Amino acid sequence: FKKPLYFAVTVSPENMINMDDYLRMDGLAYKLVTYPGDRISPSRLQESFFNRFSFRNLNNPDVYYDDNITGLIINYRSGFLRLANFYRQEKMYDEMLRSLDKMNEALPEEVIPVTDKRLSFGIGQMYLEGGRPQEFEKRIEFWFNQPELSADEKLEFAQIFYQYLKNHIRSEAIALELIQKNPNYLRGYYWLFNLYSEIKAYAKGIDLAQRLLTINPNDSQAKVRLNQFQTLLESSSDSTILK
């Protein structure tokens, strides 16, 4: 250790001779250290990405980026994200947002797209935790508007809009459009039953259950839900009268 030993971040894991626990990311290289655990040096990583590295023309939409370049750029984005995730774990949300913003300034997604949906969601979730839900919503809308999504995939987005953004209006609209296009799409009905139950939209639940029973009179879940919504609506009406 008189001279530091480094592995480039582009080295494949199998060539790191099982030293993963002793490799610390300082920039675009992993330094071999004498102790396990610290997978990054946040101070060194921040100094590298904020002050030492020069990002030239990676935010220029007029430049052509071939597959090799875009593949290598992933390493820069990965470094920013590891730094942001460190601050996220430490609940240092201002620093987390600063890292994400610096990443998008140097490598904007509009120029160098994030092609992995899960990674895009992960970036959005960090913004959401940092108090900027519009950044999360922007990414969700982008993936929702991709062509050739299946009905089940669209219904998953309805759940995301409701679960993460508390936007039940958007969620309801997605599910209603799905059953409008395919009146026999039962998952859409059942998902809406759960939504209407959670937001206490009992009258809408009754209408939906009756609509499904018109199409499929023997649907047992629709019958159960109809009775439940009718009971809940009556109870809520009685409570209003008492007040």
C-alpha positions as YAML, in Angstrom:
chain: A
units: angstrom
residues:
- id: 1
  name: PHE
  ca: [0.00, 0.00, 0.00]
- id: 2
  name: LYS
  ca: [2.98, 2.33, -0.45]
- id: 3
  name: LYS
  ca: [1.56, 2.91, -3.91]
- id: 4
  name: PRO
  ca: [-2.21, 2.93, -4.35]
- id: 5
  name: LEU
  ca: [-3.86, 0.16, -6.36]
- id: 6
  name: TYR
  ca: [-6.89, 0.98, -8.45]
- id: 7
  name: PHE
  ca: [-9.42, -0.82, -10.59]
- id: 8
  name: ALA
  ca: [-11.20, 1.15, -13.29]
- id: 9
  name: VAL
  ca: [-14.99, 1.16, -12.94]
- id: 10
  name: THR
  ca: [-15.15, -0.49, -16.37]
- id: 11
  name: VAL
  ca: [-13.34, -3.60, -15.11]
- id: 12
  name: SER
  ca: [-15.70, -6.57, -14.99]
- id: 13
  name: PRO
  ca: [-16.53, -7.84, -11.46]
- id: 14
  name: GLU
  ca: [-14.96, -11.26, -12.08]
- id: 15
  name: ASN
  ca: [-11.61, -9.54, -12.62]
- id: 16
  name: MET
  ca: [-11.67, -7.82, -9.25]
- id: 17
  name: ILE
  ca: [-10.35, -11.02, -7.60]
- id: 18
  name: ASN
  ca: [-13.10, -11.12, -4.95]
- id: 19
  name: MET
  ca: [-11.93, -7.85, -3.40]
- id: 20
  name: ASP
  ca: [-15.32, -6.09, -3.72]
- id: 21
  name: ASP
  ca: [-15.62, -5.36, 0.02]
- id: 22
  name: TYR
  ca: [-12.22, -3.63, -0.04]
- id: 23
  name: LEU
  ca: [-12.80, -1.45, -3.10]
- id: 24
  name: ARG
  ca: [-13.82, 2.16, -2.52]
- id: 25
  name: MET
  ca: [-15.18, 4.29, -5.36]
- id: 26
  name: ASP
  ca: [-13.29, 7.60, -5.47]
- id: 27
  name: GLY
  ca: [-14.30, 8.76, -8.95]
- id: 28
  name: LEU
  ca: [-14.13, 6.58, -12.04]
- id: 29
  name: ALA
  ca: [-11.87, 4.15, -10.24]
- id: 30
  name: TYR
  ca: [-12.08, 1.85, -7.23]
- id: 31
  name: LYS
  ca: [-9.22, 2.16, -4.76]
- id: 32
  name: LEU
  ca: [-8.06, -0.92, -2.89]
- id: 33
  name: VAL
  ca: [-8.20, -0.15, 0.84]
- id: 34
  name: THR
  ca: [-7.19, -2.12, 3.94]
- id: 35
  name: TYR
  ca: [-10.63, -2.21, 5.56]
- id: 36
  name: PRO
  ca: [-14.03, -3.41, 4.36]
- id: 37
  name: GLY
  ca: [-17.32, -1.56, 4.22]
- id: 38
  name: ASP
  ca: [-16.87, 1.91, 2.73]
- id: 39
  name: ARG
  ca: [-18.00, 1.36, -0.85]
- id: 40
  name: ILE
  ca: [-17.59, 5.04, -1.76]
- id: 41
  name: SER
  ca: [-15.73, 8.07, -0.46]
- id: 42
  name: PRO
  ca: [-18.42, 10.75, -0.66]
- id: 43
  name: SER
  ca: [-15.94, 13.63, -0.28]
- id: 44
  name: ARG
  ca: [-13.61, 12.31, -3.00]
- id: 45
  name: LEU
  ca: [-16.51, 11.37, -5.23]
- id: 46
  name: GLN
  ca: [-18.08, 14.80, -4.90]
- id: 47
  name: GLU
  ca: [-14.78, 16.56, -5.51]
- id: 48
  name: SER
  ca: [-14.26, 14.51, -8.68]
- id: 49
  name: PHE
  ca: [-17.73, 14.93, -10.14]
- id: 50
  name: PHE
  ca: [-18.31, 18.54, -9.11]
- id: 51
  name: ASN
  ca: [-14.87, 20.10, -9.51]
- id: 52
  name: ARG
  ca: [-12.28, 17.93, -11.22]
- id: 53
  name: PHE
  ca: [-14.11, 16.32, -14.13]
- id: 54
  name: SER
  ca: [-14.97, 18.28, -17.26]
- id: 55
  name: PHE
  ca: [-18.24, 17.35, -18.95]
- id: 56
  name: ARG
  ca: [-18.01, 18.74, -22.46]
- id: 57
  name: ASN
  ca: [-20.81, 18.44, -25.01]
- id: 58
  name: LEU
  ca: [-22.61, 15.69, -23.12]
- id: 59
  name: ASN
  ca: [-25.57, 18.06, -22.83]
- id: 60
  name: ASN
  ca: [-25.51, 19.08, -26.48]
- id: 61
  name: PRO
  ca: [-28.44, 17.65, -28.50]
- id: 62
  name: ASP
  ca: [-26.64, 18.47, -31.75]
- id: 63
  name: VAL
  ca: [-23.81, 16.03, -31.04]
- id: 64
  name: TYR
  ca: [-23.99, 12.43, -32.25]
- id: 65
  name: TYR
  ca: [-23.35, 9.86, -29.51]
- id: 66
  name: ASP
  ca: [-22.60, 6.35, -30.76]
- id: 67
  name: ASP
  ca: [-23.24, 3.20, -28.74]
- id: 68
  name: ASN
  ca: [-19.70, 3.15, -27.35]
- id: 69
  name: ILE
  ca: [-19.96, 6.70, -26.02]
- id: 70
  name: THR
  ca: [-23.38, 6.23, -24.49]
- id: 71
  name: GLY
  ca: [-22.20, 3.00, -22.89]
- id: 72
  name: LEU
  ca: [-19.25, 4.77, -21.25]
- id: 73
  name: ILE
  ca: [-21.40, 7.69, -20.12]
- id: 74
  name: ILE
  ca: [-23.37, 5.27, -17.95]
- id: 75
  name: ASN
  ca: [-20.33, 5.16, -15.66]
- id: 76
  name: TYR
  ca: [-20.59, 8.90, -14.99]
- id: 77
  name: ARG
  ca: [-24.30, 8.64, -14.29]
- id: 78
  name: SER
  ca: [-23.68, 5.67, -12.03]
- id: 79
  name: GLY
  ca: [-21.15, 7.68, -10.02]
- id: 80
  name: PHE
  ca: [-23.56, 10.56, -9.53]
- id: 81
  name: LEU
  ca: [-26.30, 8.15, -8.48]
- id: 82
  name: ARG
  ca: [-24.10, 6.35, -5.98]
- id: 83
  name: LEU
  ca: [-23.24, 9.70, -4.42]
- id: 84
  name: ALA
  ca: [-26.91, 10.75, -4.38]
- id: 85
  name: ASN
  ca: [-27.92, 7.43, -2.85]
- id: 86
  name: PHE
  ca: [-25.33, 7.85, -0.10]
- id: 87
  name: TYR
  ca: [-26.86, 11.21, 0.83]
- id: 88
  name: ARG
  ca: [-30.30, 9.64, 0.62]
- id: 89
  name: GLN
  ca: [-29.36, 6.97, 3.14]
- id: 90
  name: GLU
  ca: [-27.91, 9.64, 5.42]
- id: 91
  name: LYS
  ca: [-31.11, 11.70, 4.98]
- id: 92
  name: MET
  ca: [-29.03, 14.59, 3.61]
- id: 93
  name: TYR
  ca: [-31.69, 15.47, 1.06]
- id: 94
  name: ASP
  ca: [-30.31, 18.85, 0.02]
- id: 95
  name: GLU
  ca: [-27.01, 17.23, -0.94]
- id: 96
  name: MET
  ca: [-28.88, 14.40, -2.64]
- id: 97
  name: LEU
  ca: [-30.84, 16.85, -4.79]
- id: 98
  name: ARG
  ca: [-27.67, 18.80, -5.54]
- id: 99
  name: SER
  ca: [-26.02, 15.62, -6.85]
- id: 100
  name: LEU
  ca: [-29.04, 14.72, -8.98]
- id: 101
  name: ASP
  ca: [-29.26, 18.23, -10.39]
- id: 102
  name: LYS
  ca: [-25.56, 18.27, -11.21]
- id: 103
  name: MET
  ca: [-25.97, 14.92, -12.97]
- id: 104
  name: ASN
  ca: [-28.86, 16.21, -15.07]
- id: 105
  name: GLU
  ca: [-26.99, 19.40, -15.85]
- id: 106
  name: ALA
  ca: [-23.96, 17.46, -17.11]
- id: 107
  name: LEU
  ca: [-25.83, 14.50, -18.62]
- id: 108
  name: PRO
  ca: [-29.43, 15.56, -19.26]
- id: 109
  name: GLU
  ca: [-31.83, 12.70, -19.86]
- id: 110
  name: GLU
  ca: [-33.27, 14.58, -22.85]
- id: 111
  name: VAL
  ca: [-29.88, 14.22, -24.55]
- id: 112
  name: ILE
  ca: [-28.51, 11.00, -23.04]
- id: 113
  name: PRO
  ca: [-31.70, 9.02, -22.28]
- id: 114
  name: VAL
  ca: [-32.06, 6.65, -19.35]
- id: 115
  name: THR
  ca: [-33.10, 3.51, -21.19]
- id: 116
  name: ASP
  ca: [-33.71, 1.37, -18.09]
- id: 117
  name: LYS
  ca: [-37.20, 1.96, -16.69]
- id: 118
  name: ARG
  ca: [-36.26, 0.80, -13.19]
- id: 119
  name: LEU
  ca: [-33.31, 3.19, -13.08]
- id: 120
  name: SER
  ca: [-35.52, 6.04, -14.28]
- id: 121
  name: PHE
  ca: [-38.04, 5.22, -11.53]
- id: 122
  name: GLY
  ca: [-35.21, 5.12, -8.99]
- id: 123
  name: ILE
  ca: [-34.04, 8.60, -9.96]
- id: 124
  name: GLY
  ca: [-37.63, 9.83, -9.77]
- id: 125
  name: GLN
  ca: [-38.12, 8.30, -6.33]
- id: 126
  name: MET
  ca: [-35.06, 10.11, -4.98]
- id: 127
  name: TYR
  ca: [-36.51, 13.38, -6.25]
- id: 128
  name: LEU
  ca: [-39.83, 12.44, -4.67]
- id: 129
  name: GLU
  ca: [-38.18, 11.83, -1.29]
- id: 130
  name: GLY
  ca: [-36.36, 15.13, -1.66]
- id: 131
  name: GLY
  ca: [-39.65, 17.03, -2.00]
- id: 132
  name: ARG
  ca: [-39.79, 17.45, -5.78]
- id: 133
  name: PRO
  ca: [-42.58, 15.12, -6.93]
- id: 134
  name: GLN
  ca: [-42.82, 16.82, -10.33]
- id: 135
  name: GLU
  ca: [-39.52, 15.17, -11.32]
- id: 136
  name: PHE
  ca: [-40.92, 11.76, -10.42]
- id: 137
  name: GLU
  ca: [-44.17, 12.45, -12.26]
- id: 138
  name: LYS
  ca: [-42.30, 13.60, -15.37]
- id: 139
  name: ARG
  ca: [-40.50, 10.26, -15.58]
- id: 140
  name: ILE
  ca: [-43.64, 8.24, -14.91]
- id: 141
  name: GLU
  ca: [-45.49, 10.10, -17.66]
- id: 142
  name: PHE
  ca: [-42.63, 9.44, -20.07]
- id: 143
  name: TRP
  ca: [-42.76, 5.68, -19.56]
- id: 144
  name: PHE
  ca: [-46.54, 5.58, -19.45]
- id: 145
  name: ASN
  ca: [-46.66, 7.19, -22.90]
- id: 146
  name: GLN
  ca: [-44.41, 4.60, -24.49]
- id: 147
  name: PRO
  ca: [-46.14, 2.77, -27.35]
- id: 148
  name: GLU
  ca: [-47.53, -0.75, -27.17]
- id: 149
  name: LEU
  ca: [-48.00, -0.97, -23.40]
- id: 150
  name: SER
  ca: [-50.29, -3.82, -22.39]
- id: 151
  name: ALA
  ca: [-53.42, -3.20, -20.34]
- id: 152
  name: ASP
  ca: [-51.78, -4.76, -17.29]
- id: 153
  name: GLU
  ca: [-48.75, -2.51, -17.67]
- id: 154
  name: LYS
  ca: [-50.97, 0.57, -17.88]
- id: 155
  name: LEU
  ca: [-52.84, -0.56, -14.78]
- id: 156
  name: GLU
  ca: [-49.50, -0.76, -12.95]
- id: 157
  name: PHE
  ca: [-48.97, 2.91, -13.80]
- id: 158
  name: ALA
  ca: [-52.40, 3.69, -12.37]
- id: 159
  name: GLN
  ca: [-51.21, 2.15, -9.12]
- id: 160
  name: ILE
  ca: [-47.99, 4.20, -9.23]
- id: 161
  name: PHE
  ca: [-49.86, 7.46, -9.72]
- id: 162
  name: TYR
  ca: [-52.04, 6.66, -6.74]
- id: 163
  name: GLN
  ca: [-49.47, 5.10, -4.42]
- id: 164
  name: TYR
  ca: [-46.61, 7.57, -4.91]
- id: 165
  name: LEU
  ca: [-48.27, 10.78, -6.09]
- id: 166
  name: LYS
  ca: [-51.66, 10.43, -4.35]
- id: 167
  name: ASN
  ca: [-53.23, 11.34, -7.68]
- id: 168
  name: HIS
  ca: [-56.40, 9.26, -7.60]
- id: 169
  name: ILE
  ca: [-57.96, 11.30, -10.42]
- id: 170
  name: ARG
  ca: [-55.19, 10.30, -12.84]
- id: 171
  name: SER
  ca: [-55.29, 6.72, -11.61]
- id: 172
  name: GLU
  ca: [-59.06, 6.48, -12.02]
- id: 173
  name: ALA
  ca: [-58.88, 7.94, -15.54]
- id: 174
  name: ILE
  ca: [-56.33, 5.33, -16.64]
- id: 175
  name: ALA
  ca: [-58.38, 2.42, -15.31]
- id: 176
  name: LEU
  ca: [-61.66, 3.76, -16.71]
- id: 177
  name: GLU
  ca: [-60.09, 4.15, -20.15]
- id: 178
  name: LEU
  ca: [-58.92, 0.53, -20.01]
- id: 179
  name: ILE
  ca: [-62.38, -0.86, -19.30]
- id: 180
  name: GLN
  ca: [-63.89, 1.53, -21.83]
- id: 181
  name: LYS
  ca: [-61.66, -0.01, -24.49]
- id: 182
  name: ASN
  ca: [-62.27, -3.52, -23.23]
- id: 183
  name: PRO
  ca: [-65.48, -3.90, -21.20]
- id: 184
  name: ASN
  ca: [-64.40, -7.43, -20.22]
- id: 185
  name: TYR
  ca: [-61.09, -6.35, -18.64]
- id: 186
  name: LEU
  ca: [-61.86, -7.62, -15.15]
- id: 187
  name: ARG
  ca: [-58.59, -6.52, -13.55]
- id: 188
  name: GLY
  ca: [-59.54, -2.94, -14.34]
- id: 189
  name: TYR
  ca: [-62.86, -3.27, -12.55]
- id: 190
  name: TYR
  ca: [-61.36, -5.00, -9.54]
- id: 191
  name: TRP
  ca: [-58.61, -2.40, -9.24]
- id: 192
  name: LEU
  ca: [-61.18, 0.39, -9.37]
- id: 193
  name: PHE
  ca: [-63.21, -1.34, -6.67]
- id: 194
  name: ASN
  ca: [-60.17, -1.12, -4.38]
- id: 195
  name: LEU
  ca: [-59.53, 2.50, -5.33]
- id: 196
  name: TYR
  ca: [-63.13, 3.57, -4.69]
- id: 197
  name: SER
  ca: [-63.07, 1.77, -1.37]
- id: 198
  name: GLU
  ca: [-59.87, 3.56, -0.28]
- id: 199
  name: ILE
  ca: [-61.00, 7.04, -1.33]
- id: 200
  name: LYS
  ca: [-64.54, 6.42, -0.02]
- id: 201
  name: ALA
  ca: [-66.16, 6.98, -3.42]
- id: 202
  name: TYR
  ca: [-68.97, 4.56, -2.59]
- id: 203
  name: ALA
  ca: [-71.47, 5.86, -5.15]
- id: 204
  name: LYS
  ca: [-68.93, 5.35, -7.92]
- id: 205
  name: GLY
  ca: [-68.28, 1.86, -6.60]
- id: 206
  name: ILE
  ca: [-71.99, 1.04, -6.79]
- id: 207
  name: ASP
  ca: [-72.22, 2.33, -10.37]
- id: 208
  name: LEU
  ca: [-69.16, 0.32, -11.39]
- id: 209
  name: ALA
  ca: [-70.40, -2.90, -9.77]
- id: 210
  name: GLN
  ca: [-73.78, -2.53, -11.50]
- id: 211
  name: ARG
  ca: [-72.00, -1.87, -14.78]
- id: 212
  name: LEU
  ca: [-69.95, -5.06, -14.42]
- id: 213
  name: LEU
  ca: [-73.02, -7.10, -13.43]
- id: 214
  name: THR
  ca: [-74.78, -5.90, -16.56]
- id: 215
  name: ILE
  ca: [-71.95, -7.43, -18.60]
- id: 216
  name: ASN
  ca: [-71.38, -10.45, -16.37]
- id: 217
  name: PRO
  ca: [-74.37, -11.15, -14.08]
- id: 218
  name: ASN
  ca: [-72.58, -14.03, -12.34]
- id: 219
  name: ASP
  ca: [-69.48, -12.09, -11.25]
- id: 220
  name: SER
  ca: [-69.30, -12.94, -7.55]
- id: 221
  name: GLN
  ca: [-66.81, -10.19, -6.69]
- id: 222
  name: ALA
  ca: [-69.06, -7.57, -8.28]
- id: 223
  name: LYS
  ca: [-71.99, -8.81, -6.18]
- id: 224
  name: VAL
  ca: [-69.96, -8.68, -2.98]
- id: 225
  name: ARG
  ca: [-68.62, -5.23, -3.78]
- id: 226
  name: LEU
  ca: [-72.07, -3.93, -4.65]
- id: 227
  name: ASN
  ca: [-73.40, -4.96, -1.24]
- id: 228
  name: GLN
  ca: [-70.35, -3.51, 0.51]
- id: 229
  name: PHE
  ca: [-70.57, -0.16, -1.25]
- id: 230
  name: GLN
  ca: [-74.31, 0.10, -0.63]
- id: 231
  name: THR
  ca: [-73.80, -0.59, 3.09]
- id: 232
  name: LEU
  ca: [-70.92, 1.88, 3.33]
- id: 233
  name: LEU
  ca: [-72.86, 4.57, 1.49]
- id: 234
  name: GLU
  ca: [-75.85, 4.13, 3.79]
- id: 235
  name: SER
  ca: [-73.58, 4.28, 6.85]
- id: 236
  name: SER
  ca: [-71.87, 7.45, 5.65]
- id: 237
  name: SER
  ca: [-75.27, 9.02, 4.90]
- id: 238
  name: ASP
  ca: [-76.52, 8.14, 8.37]
- id: 239
  name: SER
  ca: [-73.41, 9.69, 9.93]
- id: 240
  name: THR
  ca: [-73.97, 12.90, 7.96]
- id: 241
  name: ILE
  ca: [-77.57, 13.10, 9.16]
- id: 242
  name: LEU
  ca: [-76.51, 12.57, 12.81]
- id: 243
  name: LYS
  ca: [-73.96, 15.37, 12.54]
...
